[in-house]
Amino acid sequence: MSRAPDEPAFARRKMGRRRRRLYWTIAIAVGAAVLGTGAAVSVYRANRPETYRPGERHEEITERLARGLPDDAPQPRFADRTEAAGLAGFRAFAGARTSQLAEDMGPGAAWGDFDNDGDDDLFLVGAGASLRAAANERAPSLLYENLGDGTFAEFAGFPETRILGMGAAWGDADGDGWIDLVVTGYGSLRLFRNRDGHLERDDRFPEPDGFWAGASWGDFDRDGDLDLYVCGYVQYVEEDAPRKEETRQYGRAIPHTLNPSSYEPERNLLFRNRGDGTFDEVAAELGVANPEGRSLAALWHDFDEDGWLDLYVANDISDNVLFHNREGVLEDVSHACWVADYRGAMGLAAADYDRDGDDDLFITHWIAQENALYDSLLKNLDDVPAAGAGPRSERSPLRFVDVADLRGLGQIALQMIGWGAEFADFDGDGWLDLAVANGSTFEVEGEAPPRLAPQPSFLFWNRRGEQFHDLAPLDASLSAPRVSRGLAVSDYDQDGDVDLLIVDRDAGVRLLANEMQQGNWIELRLSRRGGGRGKHGFVEGARVVARVGETELRRTVSSVSYLSQSSRIVHIGLGAATRVDELTVTWPGGATDVHRDVAANALFEIVEGSPSPRRVELSSAASAASAGAAGGSGERERVVQFWEKQRAATRAMKVDGDLPRAIALYREALALDPGHLDSLYYLGNCLAETGDLEGAFETLQRMIDIDPRSHRAHKRWGTLRALSAGSAADLDAAAAALQRAVSINPEATGALQMLGEVALMSGDVAAARERLELVTRSNPQASRSFFLLAYMAWKRGDAAGAKSLLERARAARGEDWKPEKAVAEGEVLKKMHADVTPLARFADAWDGSDDPDTTFAELSSFLSEGRFR
């Protein structure tokens, strides 16, 4: 007879078996996870991509990038003309940051013809210095006059302006035909009146205290004069200890003084023009103060084509706002139009990127937020409901939809922080491309003083309105990581293509000359007639449609980018077309002019109401394009031949590295145009690099004879004389030429650096020290100056000072710096153009050691030979 099992014992045995099964299950799972993780790590290590820095040469990645582009994608070609144009001396910021928001948000730049000589001049806003620095220690804002030969000179007549600058915008406030200038900043809002080419600060203009960012001109009430909208950012509170509180954002420590959420928003301002160039501030009265916005940019633009300028405001960490203009009444329709974009918005650009007949809107954003491309549905009104309340006839027809991801502009920007942006047809194919400046607001961890992290820019090529492709990694000028902010475009050299200017918060500016345009083009300088005072330059909001066959190419005079303003000269790429069949200009106020059968490859001035455009005869490169389009003359053939030779020579020099061929081609080009300054300059450099110093000096002297104020010619002549010096007389001659260069452009630190080296070689240590200290104050990245100052400290027995200066030299070169191979004295002629200065080879050969005795041994021996004294 069987017995029922003891219940507690059975239960214990059953529970024991369950535990054993559970333990085995856990052990097997853990083992599998460990093995799986190990396998995954092994696979990742075997297949992970190599670290790639934009712009560096890497065959596999470069080929992969190339394979990812359509076959018809153009090769991006931009030549960095910053130094050659005379802009290398500008510095956006002086000294070190102190991790405060007001130090990092700017600056921008503005193109405009302030002297009415027909070409775009350039205003560069200085971001100043740290909030703790004295006013006289801030980097100045500077006005550069376009000399018409591809170079600029600082305009001495502009009042000294040392502010914590943000943005700038030109506009003819009083309708006198001379554009005036507004400049914004932290604690600064200034209007400079243009009196026949002379600018002076307007004491009548109200200058309310605040943190002022983007500024935009537009005649919102259609009374015939320009009104001004100014963005207020935050009500910033300066801190003595800015890093005392931090938050974590995307894995980075962010001082609360760099977080805009730490501060209350600033209100915006609308200055309504009284008609005489004076203003009433009416933003609150008209409901557009946007007091909760933290605004950075604002764009006047007639999105619905009713003849009244609408207003779009980009806000940081709050809803953007679209104010629809209904006959002078500005109404918030942001949510109804689907553009109340709650992200960190910075830059704005508007254009008809897809050629469907209405203007679309591009917005740059903060990290992990993607950029936005709002496609206008204006031409599809039957498919969407009208925005707003009331009968449809009284409501805005505007609707937008964000298509950034669909067009290749969204996810590519996730790791970037975007700022300035502008649509322009860089390759001349008739489709508007897009340039975007990027730069982080995060600090590089572990560095003192704290430095912002650099990022590469974007250059999006527009493939027939269907997709944008980033070409920037294929161009070293664009892919170099920088802390960029402002961006603006202009055909500054008037050669028929659109050039690009980027303002770098961590340095100065980059002027990138366009060498990628292949298609034909037309450019238009628009002028209005105003109030019995003759023609003037107020054309904000004018719209141009160029019809070529059945294709309509649309451009609008409207741009703010980020704290910046592009040229108001309208550029239209025509592709293969050689003429514009019909050109329609719709002026602010609604009047329309139509012109037919307009030639390509020329600049025309169109005055409102005139029966026909006036062709503008140009000097420099644009005259070649104009002559080439004029047809039928020996002069045309000569000009065409010149540019064939000149471009082939530049290609041989820069791309092929074939200097003998470049020299021969430049000489053939100069036989056709003996006074062409670019060709002379490059010929001189090529001759110097091949060892023909006599030929180089003669060529540069020809430049000086043609243009005695050519900064680059004097600087290069003096540099070459110093590099090849064998006596005190040679150094005296070098110093004289360099001093002339400094007097022409006092802000250009390159010539001043050379003067310091020449003084050191001559034995004038006091003068050398003074000049090199000036360089380091103006340019905190001047590592060679720090290196030579360290040498002088060591020579006078100050070992501690020498070590400190060497540390500053190392910091100025950045975390990625690696020492270059030393250059023997006999190789100086081969290296002179790359090294630029006679003592650079000693600084470049430095291995980063902080031991002055070993670091300066070779330099000391070189200078003690006494052959220069």
PDB file of C-alpha atoms in Angstrom, residues 220-332:
ATOM      1  CA  PHE A 220       6.704  96.961 -43.832  1.00  0.00           C
ATOM      2  CA  ASP A 221       4.125  99.797 -44.033  1.00  0.00           C
ATOM      3  CA  ARG A 222       4.817 100.656 -47.710  1.00  0.00           C
ATOM      4  CA  ASP A 223       5.247 104.351 -47.080  1.00  0.00           C
ATOM      5  CA  GLY A 224       8.403 104.546 -49.196  1.00  0.00           C
ATOM      6  CA  ASP A 225      11.112 104.394 -46.539  1.00  0.00           C
ATOM      7  CA  LEU A 226      12.972 101.638 -44.709  1.00  0.00           C
ATOM      8  CA  ASP A 227      11.972 100.479 -41.248  1.00  0.00           C
ATOM      9  CA  LEU A 228      14.273  98.465 -38.998  1.00  0.00           C
ATOM     10  CA  TYR A 229      13.623  95.332 -36.928  1.00  0.00           C
ATOM     11  CA  VAL A 230      16.196  94.382 -34.274  1.00  0.00           C
ATOM     12  CA  CYS A 231      16.282  91.066 -32.407  1.00  0.00           C
ATOM     13  CA  GLY A 232      16.815  90.995 -28.659  1.00  0.00           C
ATOM     14  CA  TYR A 233      18.419  87.809 -27.331  1.00  0.00           C
ATOM     15  CA  VAL A 234      18.492  87.447 -23.518  1.00  0.00           C
ATOM     16  CA  GLN A 235      18.701  89.668 -20.458  1.00  0.00           C
ATOM     17  CA  TYR A 236      22.201  88.522 -19.680  1.00  0.00           C
ATOM     18  CA  VAL A 237      23.673  88.846 -16.192  1.00  0.00           C
ATOM     19  CA  GLU A 238      27.455  89.029 -16.074  1.00  0.00           C
ATOM     20  CA  GLU A 239      29.164  86.646 -13.674  1.00  0.00           C
ATOM     21  CA  ASP A 240      32.416  86.900 -11.727  1.00  0.00           C
ATOM     22  CA  ALA A 241      32.691  83.109 -11.524  1.00  0.00           C
ATOM     23  CA  PRO A 242      30.950  81.880 -14.688  1.00  0.00           C
ATOM     24  CA  ARG A 243      31.687  78.163 -14.190  1.00  0.00           C
ATOM     25  CA  LYS A 244      30.278  77.802 -10.680  1.00  0.00           C
ATOM     26  CA  GLU A 245      27.141  75.968 -11.895  1.00  0.00           C
ATOM     27  CA  GLU A 246      27.041  73.431 -14.709  1.00  0.00           C
ATOM     28  CA  THR A 247      24.506  71.218 -16.445  1.00  0.00           C
ATOM     29  CA  ARG A 248      25.064  68.184 -18.667  1.00  0.00           C
ATOM     30  CA  GLN A 249      23.917  68.476 -22.283  1.00  0.00           C
ATOM     31  CA  TYR A 250      24.632  65.661 -24.732  1.00  0.00           C
ATOM     32  CA  GLY A 251      27.344  64.380 -22.416  1.00  0.00           C
ATOM     33  CA  ARG A 252      29.068  67.759 -22.087  1.00  0.00           C
ATOM     34  CA  ALA A 253      29.412  69.981 -19.049  1.00  0.00           C
ATOM     35  CA  ILE A 254      27.814  73.349 -19.827  1.00  0.00           C
ATOM     36  CA  PRO A 255      28.367  76.318 -17.500  1.00  0.00           C
ATOM     37  CA  HIS A 256      25.040  77.961 -16.739  1.00  0.00           C
ATOM     38  CA  THR A 257      26.474  81.180 -18.182  1.00  0.00           C
ATOM     39  CA  LEU A 258      26.499  79.537 -21.629  1.00  0.00           C
ATOM     40  CA  ASN A 259      22.905  78.319 -21.420  1.00  0.00           C
ATOM     41  CA  PRO A 260      20.338  80.807 -22.786  1.00  0.00           C
ATOM     42  CA  SER A 261      17.678  79.138 -20.621  1.00  0.00           C
ATOM     43  CA  SER A 262      19.451  80.609 -17.595  1.00  0.00           C
ATOM     44  CA  TYR A 263      18.251  84.083 -18.554  1.00  0.00           C
ATOM     45  CA  GLU A 264      15.013  85.871 -19.260  1.00  0.00           C
ATOM     46  CA  PRO A 265      14.357  86.699 -22.932  1.00  0.00           C
ATOM     47  CA  GLU A 266      15.015  90.191 -24.284  1.00  0.00           C
ATOM     48  CA  ARG A 267      12.281  92.049 -26.190  1.00  0.00           C
ATOM     49  CA  ASN A 268      12.607  92.851 -29.889  1.00  0.00           C
ATOM     50  CA  LEU A 269      12.488  96.332 -31.412  1.00  0.00           C
ATOM     51  CA  LEU A 270      10.740  97.746 -34.479  1.00  0.00           C
ATOM     52  CA  PHE A 271      11.906 101.200 -35.539  1.00  0.00           C
ATOM     53  CA  ARG A 272       9.317 102.778 -37.823  1.00  0.00           C
ATOM     54  CA  ASN A 273      10.818 105.388 -40.124  1.00  0.00           C
ATOM     55  CA  ARG A 274       9.269 108.844 -39.850  1.00  0.00           C
ATOM     56  CA  GLY A 275      10.244 109.596 -43.438  1.00  0.00           C
ATOM     57  CA  ASP A 276      13.265 111.733 -42.631  1.00  0.00           C
ATOM     58  CA  GLY A 277      15.570 108.983 -41.425  1.00  0.00           C
ATOM     59  CA  THR A 278      14.539 109.297 -37.762  1.00  0.00           C
ATOM     60  CA  PHE A 279      12.547 106.592 -36.014  1.00  0.00           C
ATOM     61  CA  ASP A 280       9.860 105.700 -33.502  1.00  0.00           C
ATOM     62  CA  GLU A 281      10.179 102.368 -31.672  1.00  0.00           C
ATOM     63  CA  VAL A 282       6.766 100.637 -32.036  1.00  0.00           C
ATOM     64  CA  ALA A 283       7.336  96.885 -31.542  1.00  0.00           C
ATOM     65  CA  ALA A 284       5.158  96.542 -28.444  1.00  0.00           C
ATOM     66  CA  GLU A 285       2.505  98.827 -29.911  1.00  0.00           C
ATOM     67  CA  LEU A 286       2.238  96.698 -33.058  1.00  0.00           C
ATOM     68  CA  GLY A 287       2.465  93.363 -31.237  1.00  0.00           C
ATOM     69  CA  VAL A 288       5.834  92.228 -32.629  1.00  0.00           C
ATOM     70  CA  ALA A 289       8.105  92.665 -29.586  1.00  0.00           C
ATOM     71  CA  ASN A 290       8.070  88.861 -29.150  1.00  0.00           C
ATOM     72  CA  PRO A 291       9.064  89.247 -25.477  1.00  0.00           C
ATOM     73  CA  GLU A 292       9.321  85.491 -24.838  1.00  0.00           C
ATOM     74  CA  GLY A 293      11.410  84.768 -27.909  1.00  0.00           C
ATOM     75  CA  ARG A 294      15.207  84.933 -27.283  1.00  0.00           C
ATOM     76  CA  SER A 295      15.482  86.079 -30.902  1.00  0.00           C
ATOM     77  CA  LEU A 296      18.615  85.825 -33.031  1.00  0.00           C
ATOM     78  CA  ALA A 297      17.523  86.560 -36.609  1.00  0.00           C
ATOM     79  CA  ALA A 298      14.568  88.190 -38.369  1.00  0.00           C
ATOM     80  CA  LEU A 299      13.728  88.215 -42.066  1.00  0.00           C
ATOM     81  CA  TRP A 300      11.417  90.620 -43.939  1.00  0.00           C
ATOM     82  CA  HIS A 301      10.059  88.624 -46.885  1.00  0.00           C
ATOM     83  CA  ASP A 302       6.820  88.686 -48.893  1.00  0.00           C
ATOM     84  CA  PHE A 303       6.070  84.988 -48.635  1.00  0.00           C
ATOM     85  CA  ASP A 304       2.490  85.200 -49.933  1.00  0.00           C
ATOM     86  CA  GLU A 305       3.254  87.718 -52.740  1.00  0.00           C
ATOM     87  CA  ASP A 306       0.548  90.186 -51.765  1.00  0.00           C
ATOM     88  CA  GLY A 307       2.976  93.115 -51.977  1.00  0.00           C
ATOM     89  CA  TRP A 308       3.434  93.457 -48.203  1.00  0.00           C
ATOM     90  CA  LEU A 309       6.580  92.267 -46.409  1.00  0.00           C
ATOM     91  CA  ASP A 310       5.938  89.518 -43.873  1.00  0.00           C
ATOM     92  CA  LEU A 311       8.278  89.029 -40.907  1.00  0.00           C
ATOM     93  CA  TYR A 312       9.801  85.726 -39.776  1.00  0.00           C
ATOM     94  CA  VAL A 313      11.667  85.663 -36.444  1.00  0.00           C
ATOM     95  CA  ALA A 314      14.087  82.870 -35.466  1.00  0.00           C
ATOM     96  CA  ASN A 315      14.072  82.210 -31.719  1.00  0.00           C
ATOM     97  CA  ASP A 316      16.370  80.158 -29.530  1.00  0.00           C
ATOM     98  CA  ILE A 317      14.606  77.521 -27.348  1.00  0.00           C
ATOM     99  CA  SER A 318      11.148  78.948 -28.008  1.00  0.00           C
ATOM    100  CA  ASP A 319       8.638  79.021 -30.857  1.00  0.00           C
ATOM    101  CA  ASN A 320       9.678  80.871 -33.988  1.00  0.00           C
ATOM    102  CA  VAL A 321       7.152  83.431 -35.156  1.00  0.00           C
ATOM    103  CA  LEU A 322       5.749  84.294 -38.592  1.00  0.00           C
ATOM    104  CA  PHE A 323       3.981  87.656 -38.652  1.00  0.00           C
ATOM    105  CA  HIS A 324       1.749  87.910 -41.702  1.00  0.00           C
ATOM    106  CA  ASN A 325       1.564  91.482 -42.985  1.00  0.00           C
ATOM    107  CA  ARG A 326      -2.003  92.435 -43.855  1.00  0.00           C
ATOM    108  CA  GLU A 327      -1.694  95.973 -45.232  1.00  0.00           C
ATOM    109  CA  GLY A 328       0.586  97.126 -42.441  1.00  0.00           C
ATOM    110  CA  VAL A 329      -0.973  95.060 -39.662  1.00  0.00           C
ATOM    111  CA  LEU A 330       1.349  92.269 -38.496  1.00  0.00           C
ATOM    112  CA  GLU A 331      -0.480  89.154 -37.292  1.00  0.00           C
ATOM    113  CA  ASP A 332       1.050  86.049 -35.709  1.00  0.00           C
TER     114      ASP A 332
END
